[in-house]
N, CA, C and O atoms as CSV, one atom per row, in Angstrom:
chain,resi,resn,atom,element,x,y,z
A,1,UNK,N,N,-33.290,30.525,-2.985
A,1,UNK,CA,C,-31.904,30.439,-3.418
A,1,UNK,C,C,-31.729,31.290,-4.684
A,1,UNK,O,O,-32.478,31.117,-5.645
A,2,UNK,N,N,-30.765,32.192,-4.699
A,2,UNK,CA,C,-30.576,33.062,-5.863
A,2,UNK,C,C,-30.076,32.279,-7.076
A,2,UNK,O,O,-29.397,31.260,-6.951
A,3,UNK,N,N,-30.436,32.791,-8.250
A,3,UNK,CA,C,-29.978,32.168,-9.490
A,3,UNK,C,C,-28.480,32.413,-9.657
A,3,UNK,O,O,-27.978,33.462,-9.251
A,4,UNK,N,N,-27.753,31.446,-10.257
A,4,UNK,CA,C,-26.318,31.662,-10.483
A,4,UNK,C,C,-26.037,32.638,-11.620
A,4,UNK,O,O,-24.902,33.078,-11.805
A,5,UNK,N,N,-27.082,32.974,-12.382
A,5,UNK,CA,C,-26.939,33.893,-13.513
A,5,UNK,C,C,-27.937,35.036,-13.359
A,5,UNK,O,O,-28.947,34.883,-12.673
A,6,UNK,N,N,-27.668,36.175,-13.987
A,6,UNK,CA,C,-28.591,37.313,-13.857
A,6,UNK,C,C,-30.008,37.020,-14.349
A,6,UNK,O,O,-30.978,37.578,-13.834
A,7,UNK,N,N,-30.124,36.135,-15.355
A,7,UNK,CA,C,-31.430,35.767,-15.903
A,7,UNK,C,C,-31.495,34.263,-16.050
A,7,UNK,O,O,-30.501,33.620,-16.388
A,8,UNK,N,N,-32.657,33.705,-15.798
A,8,UNK,CA,C,-32.873,32.272,-15.961
A,8,UNK,C,C,-32.749,31.899,-17.435
A,8,UNK,O,O,-33.131,32.673,-18.312
A,9,UNK,N,N,-32.213,30.710,-17.703
A,9,UNK,CA,C,-32.114,30.228,-19.082
A,9,UNK,C,C,-33.512,30.066,-19.650
A,9,UNK,O,O,-34.370,29.429,-19.040
A,10,UNK,N,N,-33.735,30.640,-20.811
A,10,UNK,CA,C,-35.064,30.679,-21.425
A,10,UNK,C,C,-34.987,30.233,-22.885
A,10,UNK,O,O,-34.992,31.078,-23.779
A,11,UNK,N,N,-34.918,28.927,-23.146
A,11,UNK,CA,C,-34.769,28.453,-24.522
A,11,UNK,C,C,-35.978,28.749,-25.411
A,11,UNK,O,O,-35.852,28.757,-26.635
A,12,UNK,N,N,-37.126,28.989,-24.823
A,12,UNK,CA,C,-38.328,29.291,-25.604
A,12,UNK,C,C,-38.491,30.784,-25.896
A,12,UNK,O,O,-39.232,31.164,-26.803
A,13,UNK,N,N,-37.805,31.620,-25.133
A,13,UNK,CA,C,-37.922,33.062,-25.334
A,13,UNK,C,C,-39.252,33.612,-24.865
A,13,UNK,O,O,-39.803,34.526,-25.479
A,14,UNK,N,N,-39.778,33.052,-23.765
A,14,UNK,CA,C,-41.107,33.452,-23.304
A,14,UNK,C,C,-41.165,33.903,-21.846
A,14,UNK,O,O,-42.201,34.406,-21.411
A,15,UNK,N,N,-40.094,33.741,-21.083
A,15,UNK,CA,C,-40.140,34.107,-19.662
A,15,UNK,C,C,-40.310,35.616,-19.495
A,15,UNK,O,O,-39.550,36.400,-20.065
A,16,UNK,N,N,-41.295,36.010,-18.721
A,16,UNK,CA,C,-41.538,37.439,-18.497
A,16,UNK,C,C,-40.362,38.114,-17.805
A,16,UNK,O,O,-40.065,39.276,-18.082
A,17,UNK,N,N,-39.691,37.399,-16.910
A,17,UNK,CA,C,-38.546,37.981,-16.203
A,17,UNK,C,C,-37.353,38.229,-17.133
A,17,UNK,O,O,-36.438,38.973,-16.779
A,18,UNK,N,N,-37.359,37.617,-18.307
A,18,UNK,CA,C,-36.262,37.779,-19.260
A,18,UNK,C,C,-36.561,38.830,-20.329
A,18,UNK,O,O,-35.754,39.054,-21.231
A,19,UNK,N,N,-37.703,39.459,-20.222
A,19,UNK,CA,C,-38.037,40.517,-21.176
A,19,UNK,C,C,-37.485,41.835,-20.658
A,19,UNK,O,O,-37.815,42.283,-19.560
A,20,UNK,N,N,-36.646,42.435,-21.467
A,20,UNK,CA,C,-36.037,43.719,-21.139
A,20,UNK,C,C,-36.839,44.788,-21.881
A,20,UNK,O,O,-37.031,44.693,-23.093
A,21,UNK,N,N,-37.302,45.797,-21.159
A,21,UNK,CA,C,-38.148,46.831,-21.760
A,21,UNK,C,C,-37.488,48.197,-21.600
A,21,UNK,O,O,-37.103,48.598,-20.502
A,22,UNK,N,N,-37.368,48.893,-22.717
A,22,UNK,CA,C,-36.846,50.269,-22.751
A,22,UNK,C,C,-35.460,50.425,-22.139
A,22,UNK,O,O,-35.213,51.342,-21.356
A,23,UNK,N,N,-34.567,49.524,-22.506
A,23,UNK,CA,C,-33.166,49.649,-22.081
A,23,UNK,C,C,-32.534,50.790,-22.882
A,23,UNK,O,O,-32.433,50.716,-24.107
A,24,UNK,N,N,-32.120,51.817,-22.196
A,24,UNK,CA,C,-31.575,53.017,-22.834
A,24,UNK,C,C,-30.115,52.821,-23.222
A,24,UNK,O,O,-29.302,52.331,-22.438
A,25,UNK,N,N,-29.807,53.219,-24.454
A,25,UNK,CA,C,-28.429,53.267,-24.936
A,25,UNK,C,C,-28.217,54.620,-25.602
A,25,UNK,O,O,-29.061,55.089,-26.367
A,26,UNK,N,N,-27.094,55.230,-25.305
A,26,UNK,CA,C,-26.713,56.470,-25.955
A,26,UNK,C,C,-25.745,56.087,-27.074
A,26,UNK,O,O,-24.650,55.584,-26.820
A,27,UNK,N,N,-26.162,56.331,-28.298
A,27,UNK,CA,C,-25.360,55.948,-29.456
A,27,UNK,C,C,-24.494,57.129,-29.862
A,27,UNK,O,O,-24.986,58.229,-30.117
A,28,UNK,N,N,-23.192,56.874,-29.915
A,28,UNK,CA,C,-22.224,57.889,-30.314
A,28,UNK,C,C,-21.320,57.253,-31.367
A,28,UNK,O,O,-20.780,56.171,-31.137
A,29,UNK,N,N,-21.145,57.899,-32.507
A,29,UNK,CA,C,-20.286,57.333,-33.541
A,29,UNK,C,C,-18.849,57.183,-33.048
A,29,UNK,O,O,-18.376,57.995,-32.253
A,30,UNK,N,N,-18.157,56.151,-33.516
A,30,UNK,CA,C,-16.756,56.001,-33.128
A,30,UNK,C,C,-15.904,57.112,-33.739
A,30,UNK,O,O,-16.235,57.648,-34.797
A,31,UNK,N,N,-14.823,57.449,-33.077
A,31,UNK,CA,C,-13.949,58.505,-33.586
A,31,UNK,C,C,-13.058,58.003,-34.721
A,31,UNK,O,O,-12.628,58.788,-35.566
A,32,UNK,N,N,-12.784,56.713,-34.741
A,32,UNK,CA,C,-11.978,56.115,-35.799
A,32,UNK,C,C,-12.888,55.750,-36.970
A,32,UNK,O,O,-13.822,54.970,-36.782
A,33,UNK,N,N,-12.653,56.279,-38.166
A,33,UNK,CA,C,-13.535,56.022,-39.308
A,33,UNK,C,C,-13.547,54.565,-39.769
A,33,UNK,O,O,-14.406,54.177,-40.561
A,34,UNK,N,N,-12.614,53.764,-39.288
A,34,UNK,CA,C,-12.575,52.356,-39.683
A,34,UNK,C,C,-13.390,51.466,-38.741
A,34,UNK,O,O,-13.521,50.267,-38.988
A,35,UNK,N,N,-13.931,52.030,-37.678
A,35,UNK,CA,C,-14.690,51.249,-36.717
A,35,UNK,C,C,-16.183,51.351,-36.977
A,35,UNK,O,O,-16.670,52.349,-37.508
A,36,UNK,N,N,-16.897,50.308,-36.595
A,36,UNK,CA,C,-18.350,50.264,-36.759
A,36,UNK,C,C,-19.033,51.024,-35.629
A,36,UNK,O,O,-18.468,51.204,-34.550
A,37,UNK,N,N,-20.240,51.458,-35.893
A,37,UNK,CA,C,-21.082,52.107,-34.884
A,37,UNK,C,C,-22.081,51.062,-34.413
A,37,UNK,O,O,-23.025,50.737,-35.133
A,38,UNK,N,N,-21.883,50.540,-33.222
A,38,UNK,CA,C,-22.744,49.461,-32.743
A,38,UNK,C,C,-22.925,49.528,-31.234
A,38,UNK,O,O,-22.200,50.228,-30.528
A,39,UNK,N,N,-23.913,48.779,-30.764
A,39,UNK,CA,C,-24.152,48.644,-29.319
A,39,UNK,C,C,-24.323,47.169,-28.988
A,39,UNK,O,O,-24.642,46.353,-29.853
A,40,UNK,N,N,-24.106,46.847,-27.722
A,40,UNK,CA,C,-24.333,45.506,-27.202
A,40,UNK,C,C,-25.371,45.627,-26.093
A,40,UNK,O,O,-25.104,46.252,-25.067
A,41,UNK,N,N,-26.554,45.039,-26.285
A,41,UNK,CA,C,-27.542,45.079,-25.202
A,41,UNK,C,C,-26.956,44.492,-23.913
A,41,UNK,O,O,-26.169,43.546,-23.963
A,42,UNK,N,N,-27.330,45.041,-22.786
A,42,UNK,CA,C,-26.733,44.644,-21.508
A,42,UNK,C,C,-27.010,43.195,-21.120
A,42,UNK,O,O,-26.235,42.602,-20.369
A,43,UNK,N,N,-28.090,42.624,-21.614
A,43,UNK,CA,C,-28.415,41.225,-21.295
A,43,UNK,C,C,-28.276,40.343,-22.536
A,43,UNK,O,O,-28.980,39.341,-22.669
A,44,UNK,N,N,-27.367,40.715,-23.446
A,44,UNK,CA,C,-27.123,39.911,-24.647
A,44,UNK,C,C,-26.587,38.542,-24.241
A,44,UNK,O,O,-25.949,38.406,-23.197
A,45,UNK,N,N,-26.845,37.537,-25.061
A,45,UNK,CA,C,-27.501,37.535,-26.364
A,45,UNK,C,C,-29.024,37.583,-26.237
A,45,UNK,O,O,-29.592,37.343,-25.172
A,46,UNK,N,N,-29.664,37.904,-27.368
A,46,UNK,CA,C,-31.103,38.119,-27.371
A,46,UNK,C,C,-31.744,37.440,-28.579
A,46,UNK,O,O,-31.093,37.178,-29.590
A,47,UNK,N,N,-33.035,37.164,-28.441
A,47,UNK,CA,C,-33.801,36.607,-29.547
A,47,UNK,C,C,-34.181,37.740,-30.508
A,47,UNK,O,O,-34.484,38.852,-30.077
A,48,UNK,N,N,-34.160,37.447,-31.800
A,48,UNK,CA,C,-34.568,38.439,-32.793
A,48,UNK,C,C,-36.061,38.725,-32.666
A,48,UNK,O,O,-36.499,39.871,-32.760
A,49,UNK,N,N,-36.827,37.667,-32.453
A,49,UNK,CA,C,-38.278,37.835,-32.314
A,49,UNK,C,C,-38.553,38.722,-31.101
A,49,UNK,O,O,-38.074,38.454,-29.999
A,50,UNK,N,N,-39.312,39.754,-31.316
A,50,UNK,CA,C,-39.681,40.662,-30.232
A,50,UNK,C,C,-38.757,41.849,-30.063
A,50,UNK,O,O,-39.044,42.740,-29.265
A,51,UNK,N,N,-37.639,41.883,-30.804
A,51,UNK,CA,C,-36.725,43.020,-30.693
A,51,UNK,C,C,-37.375,44.282,-31.257
A,51,UNK,O,O,-37.864,44.297,-32.387
A,52,UNK,N,N,-37.370,45.320,-30.460
A,52,UNK,CA,C,-37.863,46.634,-30.877
A,52,UNK,C,C,-36.782,47.655,-30.537
A,52,UNK,O,O,-36.248,47.666,-29.428
A,53,UNK,N,N,-36.472,48.502,-31.497
A,53,UNK,CA,C,-35.507,49.578,-31.282
A,53,UNK,C,C,-36.223,50.871,-31.624
A,53,UNK,O,O,-36.576,51.116,-32.777
A,54,UNK,N,N,-36.432,51.694,-30.605
A,54,UNK,CA,C,-37.166,52.946,-30.787
A,54,UNK,C,C,-36.282,54.136,-30.428
A,54,UNK,O,O,-35.294,54.006,-29.705
A,55,UNK,N,N,-36.663,55.289,-30.948
A,55,UNK,CA,C,-35.924,56.516,-30.659
A,55,UNK,C,C,-36.421,57.200,-29.386
A,55,UNK,O,O,-35.875,58.226,-28.980
A,56,UNK,N,N,-37.432,56.650,-28.767
A,56,UNK,CA,C,-37.963,57.163,-27.512
A,56,UNK,C,C,-38.551,56.014,-26.713
A,56,UNK,O,O,-38.651,54.893,-27.211
A,57,UNK,N,N,-38.935,56.285,-25.487
A,57,UNK,CA,C,-39.416,55.234,-24.582
A,57,UNK,C,C,-40.885,54.863,-24.800
A,57,UNK,O,O,-41.357,53.854,-24.276
A,58,UNK,N,N,-41.595,55.668,-25.562
A,58,UNK,CA,C,-43.024,55.410,-25.759
A,58,UNK,C,C,-43.263,54.475,-26.937
A,58,UNK,O,O,-42.502,54.473,-27.905
A,59,UNK,N,N,-44.309,53.693,-26.849
A,59,UNK,CA,C,-44.661,52.764,-27.928
A,59,UNK,C,C,-44.990,53.509,-29.222
A,59,UNK,O,O,-44.926,52.932,-30.308
A,60,UNK,N,N,-45.340,54.775,-29.106
A,60,UNK,CA,C,-45.661,55.602,-30.281
A,60,UNK,C,C,-44.430,56.269,-30.894
A,60,UNK,O,O,-44.525,56.867,-31.966
A,61,UNK,N,N,-43.281,56.173,-30.231
A,61,UNK,CA,C,-42.057,56.763,-30.779
A,61,UNK,C,C,-41.588,55.965,-31.993
A,61,UNK,O,O,-41.862,54.768,-32.087
A,62,UNK,N,N,-40.882,56.616,-32.928
A,62,UNK,CA,C,-40.439,55.930,-34.140
A,62,UNK,C,C,-39.587,54.698,-33.836
A,62,UNK,O,O,-38.772,54.687,-32.914
A,63,UNK,N,N,-39.809,53.661,-34.648
A,63,UNK,CA,C,-39.066,52.415,-34.513
A,63,UNK,C,C,-38.077,52.300,-35.669
A,63,UNK,O,O,-38.424,52.554,-36.823
A,64,UNK,N,N,-36.842,51.915,-35.347
A,64,UNK,CA,C,-35.844,51.710,-36.389
A,64,UNK,C,C,-36.150,50.408,-37.120
A,64,UNK,O,O,-36.771,49.503,-36.562
A,65,UNK,N,N,-35.709,50.320,-38.372
A,65,UNK,CA,C,-36.012,49.178,-39.221
A,65,UNK,C,C,-34.748,48.381,-39.520
A,65,UNK,O,O,-33.736,48.938,-39.944
A,66,UNK,N,N,-34.821,47.059,-39.294
A,66,UNK,CA,C,-33.694,46.184,-39.610
A,66,UNK,C,C,-33.446,46.212,-41.115
A,66,UNK,O,O,-34.387,46.176,-41.908
A,67,UNK,N,N,-32.177,46.276,-41.500
A,67,UNK,CA,C,-31.805,46.306,-42.905
A,67,UNK,C,C,-31.807,47.698,-43.503
A,67,UNK,O,O,-31.221,47.917,-44.563
A,68,UNK,N,N,-32.460,48.647,-42.837
A,68,UNK,CA,C,-32.491,50.037,-43.285
A,68,UNK,C,C,-31.665,50.893,-42.328
A,68,UNK,O,O,-30.798,51.660,-42.745
A,69,UNK,N,N,-31.954,50.742,-41.033
A,69,UNK,CA,C,-31.270,51.530,-40.002
A,69,UNK,C,C,-30.161,50.743,-39.292
A,69,UNK,O,O,-29.184,51.330,-38.827
A,70,UNK,N,N,-30.311,49.441,-39.210
A,70,UNK,CA,C,-29.364,48.614,-38.466
A,70,UNK,C,C,-29.348,47.185,-39.016
A,70,UNK,O,O,-30.234,46.770,-39.762
A,71,UNK,N,N,-28.308,46.453,-38.617
A,71,UNK,CA,C,-28.242,45.007,-38.845
A,71,UNK,C,C,-27.845,44.362,-37.523
A,71,UNK,O,O,-27.202,44.988,-36.680
A,72,UNK,N,N,-28.232,43.119,-37.359
A,72,UNK,CA,C,-27.873,42.373,-36.158
A,72,UNK,C,C,-26.532,41.694,-36.381
A,72,UNK,O,O,-26.272,41.139,-37.449
A,73,UNK,N,N,-25.691,41.745,-35.369
A,73,UNK,CA,C,-24.341,41.200,-35.477
A,73,UNK,C,C,-24.044,40.300,-34.290
A,73,UNK,O,O,-24.847,40.196,-33.363
A,74,UNK,N,N,-22.892,39.654,-34.322
A,74,UNK,CA,C,-22.503,38.663,-33.324
A,74,UNK,C,C,-23.566,37.564,-33.242
A,74,UNK,O,O,-24.173,37.337,-32.195
A,75,UNK,N,N,-23.771,36.895,-34.366
A,75,UNK,CA,C,-24.744,35.807,-34.462
A,75,UNK,C,C,-24.300,34.643,-33.579
A,75,UNK,O,O,-23.182,34.146,-33.713
A,76,UNK,N,N,-25.176,34.212,-32.681
A,76,UNK,CA,C,-24.908,33.054,-31.839
A,76,UNK,C,C,-25.406,31.824,-32.598
A,76,UNK,O,O,-26.545,31.391,-32.423
A,77,UNK,N,N,-24.542,31.275,-33.434
A,77,UNK,CA,C,-24.912,30.215,-34.373
A,77,UNK,C,C,-25.385,28.963,-33.646
A,77,UNK,O,O,-26.438,28.418,-33.977
A,78,UNK,N,N,-24.623,28.502,-32.662
A,78,UNK,CA,C,-24.992,27.266,-31.967
A,78,UNK,C,C,-26.344,27.391,-31.271
A,78,UNK,O,O,-27.167,26.478,-31.350
A,79,UNK,N,N,-26.579,28.499,-30.598
A,79,UNK,CA,C,-27.865,28.702,-29.924
A,79,UNK,C,C,-28.987,28.787,-30.954
A,79,UNK,O,O,-30.068,28.237,-30.743
A,80,UNK,N,N,-28.735,29.471,-32.061
A,80,UNK,CA,C,-29.740,29.591,-33.118
A,80,UNK,C,C,-30.104,28.219,-33.661
A,80,UNK,O,O,-31.283,27.917,-33.845
A,81,UNK,N,N,-29.106,27.391,-33.918
A,81,UNK,CA,C,-29.359,26.054,-34.460
A,81,UNK,C,C,-30.037,25.148,-33.435
A,81,UNK,O,O,-30.970,24.421,-33.775
A,82,UNK,N,N,-29.581,25.186,-32.197
A,82,UNK,CA,C,-30.142,24.325,-31.158
A,82,UNK,C,C,-31.586,24.683,-30.828
A,82,UNK,O,O,-32.403,23.798,-30.572
A,83,UNK,N,N,-31.903,25.977,-30.832
A,83,UNK,CA,C,-33.228,26.435,-30.421
A,83,UNK,C,C,-34.165,26.692,-31.597
A,83,UNK,O,O,-35.365,26.896,-31.415
A,84,UNK,N,N,-33.606,26.680,-32.796
A,84,UNK,CA,C,-34.380,26.982,-34.002
A,84,UNK,C,C,-35.018,28.368,-33.924
A,84,UNK,O,O,-36.134,28.586,-34.394
A,85,UNK,N,N,-34.273,29.304,-33.312
A,85,UNK,CA,C,-34.690,30.700,-33.171
A,85,UNK,C,C,-33.441,31.552,-33.328
A,85,UNK,O,O,-32.397,31.231,-32.760
A,86,UNK,N,N,-33.533,32.620,-34.082
A,86,UNK,CA,C,-32.374,33.485,-34.311
A,86,UNK,C,C,-31.964,34.202,-33.024
A,86,UNK,O,O,-32.786,34.823,-32.351
A,87,UNK,N,N,-30.670,34.099,-32.700
A,87,UNK,CA,C,-30.106,34.695,-31.486
A,87,UNK,C,C,-28.865,35.500,-31.879
A,87,UNK,O,O,-27.981,34.995,-32.572
A,88,UNK,N,N,-28.811,36.755,-31.429
A,88,UNK,CA,C,-27.690,37.639,-31.752
A,88,UNK,C,C,-27.175,38.314,-30.492
A,88,UNK,O,O,-27.796,38.245,-29.431
A,89,UNK,N,N,-26.016,38.974,-30.629
A,89,UNK,CA,C,-25.396,39.607,-29.481
A,89,UNK,C,C,-25.198,41.097,-29.573
A,89,UNK,O,O,-24.882,41.735,-28.569
A,90,UNK,N,N,-25.378,41.686,-30.769
A,90,UNK,CA,C,-25.152,43.118,-30.886
A,90,UNK,C,C,-25.946,43.689,-32.058
A,90,UNK,O,O,-26.526,42.959,-32.863
A,91,UNK,N,N,-25.950,45.021,-32.124
A,91,UNK,CA,C,-26.696,45.754,-33.141
A,91,UNK,C,C,-25.751,46.793,-33.741
A,91,UNK,O,O,-25.182,47.619,-33.027
A,92,UNK,N,N,-25.594,46.739,-35.070
A,92,UNK,CA,C,-24.735,47.703,-35.753
A,92,UNK,C,C,-25.595,48.650,-36.589
A,92,UNK,O,O,-26.476,48.218,-37.333
A,93,UNK,N,N,-25.327,49.935,-36.454
A,93,UNK,CA,C,-26.058,50.948,-37.202
A,93,UNK,C,C,-25.437,51.104,-38.582
A,93,UNK,O,O,-24.220,51.239,-38.712
A,94,UNK,N,N,-26.274,51.087,-39.606
A,94,UNK,CA,C,-25.779,51.185,-40.977
A,94,UNK,C,C,-25.220,52.570,-41.267
A,94,UNK,O,O,-24.277,52.708,-42.046
A,95,UNK,N,N,-25.787,53.586,-40.654
A,95,UNK,CA,C,-25.225,54.933,-40.738
A,95,UNK,C,C,-24.210,55.041,-39.611
A,95,UNK,O,O,-24.578,55.205,-38.448
A,96,UNK,N,N,-22.947,54.951,-39.955
A,96,UNK,CA,C,-21.930,54.924,-38.889
A,96,UNK,C,C,-21.846,56.245,-38.144
A,96,UNK,O,O,-21.163,56.328,-37.124
A,97,UNK,N,N,-22.524,57.281,-38.627
A,97,UNK,CA,C,-22.578,58.570,-37.925
A,97,UNK,C,C,-23.859,58.733,-37.118
A,97,UNK,O,O,-24.129,59.807,-36.582
A,98,UNK,N,N,-24.646,57.663,-37.033
A,98,UNK,CA,C,-25.892,57.737,-36.258
A,98,UNK,C,C,-25.563,58.122,-34.817
A,98,UNK,O,O,-24.603,57.623,-34.230
A,99,UNK,N,N,-26.368,59.009,-34.266
A,99,UNK,CA,C,-26.177,59.442,-32.893
A,99,UNK,C,C,-27.535,59.690,-32.251
A,99,UNK,O,O,-28.492,60.061,-32.932
A,100,UNK,N,N,-27.615,59.488,-30.958
A,100,UNK,CA,C,-28.849,59.749,-30.231
A,100,UNK,C,C,-29.180,58.645,-29.249
A,100,UNK,O,O,-28.471,57.643,-29.155
A,101,UNK,N,N,-30.260,58.839,-28.523
A,101,UNK,CA,C,-30.735,57.837,-27.571
A,101,UNK,C,C,-31.611,56.827,-28.290
A,101,UNK,O,O,-32.424,57.189,-29.140
A,102,UNK,N,N,-31.443,55.569,-27.948
A,102,UNK,CA,C,-32.351,54.535,-28.433
A,102,UNK,C,C,-32.797,53.694,-27.248
A,102,UNK,O,O,-32.106,53.594,-26.234
A,103,UNK,N,N,-33.963,53.097,-27.401
A,103,UNK,CA,C,-34.568,52.293,-26.348
A,103,UNK,C,C,-34.838,50.906,-26.906
A,103,UNK,O,O,-35.564,50.750,-27.888
A,104,UNK,N,N,-34.247,49.902,-26.272
A,104,UNK,CA,C,-34.385,48.523,-26.734
A,104,UNK,C,C,-35.398,47.766,-25.898
A,104,UNK,O,O,-35.429,47.891,-24.674
A,105,UNK,N,N,-36.221,46.986,-26.567
A,105,UNK,CA,C,-37.072,45.998,-25.913
A,105,UNK,C,C,-36.725,44.673,-26.565
A,105,UNK,O,O,-36.774,44.542,-27.788
A,106,UNK,N,N,-36.373,43.691,-25.745
A,106,UNK,CA,C,-35.941,42.400,-26.277
A,106,UNK,C,C,-36.078,41.314,-25.221
A,106,UNK,O,O,-36.326,41.588,-24.047
A,107,UNK,N,N,-35.911,40.092,-25.664
A,107,UNK,CA,C,-35.989,38.920,-24.793
A,107,UNK,C,C,-34.596,38.297,-24.732
A,107,UNK,O,O,-34.080,37.836,-25.750
A,108,UNK,N,N,-33.988,38.278,-23.554
A,108,UNK,CA,C,-32.671,37.671,-23.397
A,108,UNK,C,C,-32.803,36.153,-23.279
A,108,UNK,O,O,-33.786,35.643,-22.742
A,109,UNK,N,N,-31.802,35.446,-23.787
A,109,UNK,CA,C,-31.792,33.985,-23.665
A,109,UNK,C,C,-31.449,33.568,-22.235
A,109,UNK,O,O,-31.858,32.500,-21.780
A,110,UNK,N,N,-30.707,34.404,-21.540
A,110,UNK,CA,C,-30.396,34.161,-20.131
A,110,UNK,C,C,-29.429,33.012,-19.904
A,110,UNK,O,O,-28.714,32.583,-20.810
A,111,UNK,N,N,-29.427,32.524,-18.662
A,111,UNK,CA,C,-28.553,31.416,-18.271
A,111,UNK,C,C,-27.090,31.738,-18.471
A,111,UNK,O,O,-26.681,32.894,-18.368
A,112,UNK,N,N,-26.295,30.707,-18.759
A,112,UNK,CA,C,-24.848,30.916,-18.904
A,112,UNK,C,C,-24.471,31.712,-20.153
A,112,UNK,O,O,-23.321,32.123,-20.306
A,113,UNK,N,N,-25.438,31.928,-21.042
A,113,UNK,CA,C,-25.154,32.671,-22.264
A,113,UNK,C,C,-25.124,34.176,-22.028
A,113,UNK,O,O,-24.489,34.903,-22.792
A,114,UNK,N,N,-25.789,34.651,-21.000
A,114,UNK,CA,C,-25.879,36.085,-20.746
A,114,UNK,C,C,-24.510,36.638,-20.406
A,114,UNK,O,O,-23.797,36.100,-19.560
A,115,UNK,N,N,-24.154,37.718,-21.077
A,115,UNK,CA,C,-22.862,38.338,-20.867
A,115,UNK,C,C,-22.911,39.233,-19.636
A,115,UNK,O,O,-23.700,40.176,-19.571
A,116,UNK,N,N,-22.057,38.925,-18.658
A,116,UNK,CA,C,-22.007,39.760,-17.466
A,116,UNK,C,C,-21.349,41.100,-17.758
A,116,UNK,O,O,-21.722,42.123,-17.185
A,117,UNK,N,N,-20.378,41.087,-18.642
A,117,UNK,CA,C,-19.639,42.308,-18.946
A,117,UNK,C,C,-19.581,42.454,-20.458
A,117,UNK,O,O,-18.697,41.897,-21.109
A,118,UNK,N,N,-20.529,43.208,-21.014
A,118,UNK,CA,C,-20.596,43.308,-22.465
A,118,UNK,C,C,-19.453,44.117,-23.048
A,118,UNK,O,O,-19.312,44.199,-24.268
A,119,UNK,N,N,-18.640,44.712,-22.199
A,119,UNK,CA,C,-17.481,45.438,-22.718
A,119,UNK,C,C,-16.492,44.483,-23.384
A,119,UNK,O,O,-15.701,44.902,-24.229
A,120,UNK,N,N,-16.530,43.204,-23.010
A,120,UNK,CA,C,-15.661,42.211,-23.649
A,120,UNK,C,C,-15.971,42.161,-25.140
A,120,UNK,O,O,-15.061,42.209,-25.967
A,121,UNK,N,N,-17.247,42.065,-25.482
A,121,UNK,CA,C,-17.648,42.013,-26.895
A,121,UNK,C,C,-17.281,43.315,-27.589
A,121,UNK,O,O,-16.796,43.300,-28.720
A,122,UNK,N,N,-17.507,44.435,-26.926
A,122,UNK,CA,C,-17.154,45.725,-27.530
A,122,UNK,C,C,-15.659,45.785,-27.825
A,122,UNK,O,O,-15.261,46.191,-28.917
A,123,UNK,N,N,-14.836,45.388,-26.870
A,123,UNK,CA,C,-13.392,45.458,-27.051
A,123,UNK,C,C,-12.926,44.530,-28.164
A,123,UNK,O,O,-12.068,44.904,-28.963
A,124,UNK,N,N,-13.484,43.320,-28.224
A,124,UNK,CA,C,-13.100,42.384,-29.276
A,124,UNK,C,C,-13.506,42.911,-30.645
A,124,UNK,O,O,-12.764,42.767,-31.617
A,125,UNK,N,N,-14.658,43.508,-30.720
A,125,UNK,CA,C,-15.136,44.024,-31.998
A,125,UNK,C,C,-14.328,45.220,-32.456
A,125,UNK,O,O,-14.046,45.366,-33.645
A,126,UNK,N,N,-13.961,46.064,-31.531
A,126,UNK,CA,C,-13.231,47.284,-31.901
A,126,UNK,C,C,-11.754,47.007,-32.166
A,126,UNK,O,O,-11.068,47.835,-32.764
A,127,UNK,N,N,-11.259,45.846,-31.726
A,127,UNK,CA,C,-9.823,45.556,-31.927
A,127,UNK,C,C,-9.537,45.038,-33.318
A,127,UNK,O,O,-8.386,44.749,-33.644
């Protein structure tokens, strides 16, 4: 029987099927100078533990640093409190002119929390 959600609910953040590896995002700065430069992982929300953001698909490619290159946004407060693990929904680049390909590796929380259409979050954030 198929799951009702794209990923099984994983409150521990350990299911192998919920680990997303090398999800490609093309980062392009917004044209409006008042808007943030951010991305929403396709299987958001995600656990902070295990998040890797690299400039290439190889483990040897440079890794971006939280607080220097990016900050995590769209904090899922209730999930964070209930699970005692930090859970977020998006990544904002501190250099709003940052551009290029990035590759994300992360663990999705799955279940009913997984966003089927992450454009909703993008539209709400940009509005």
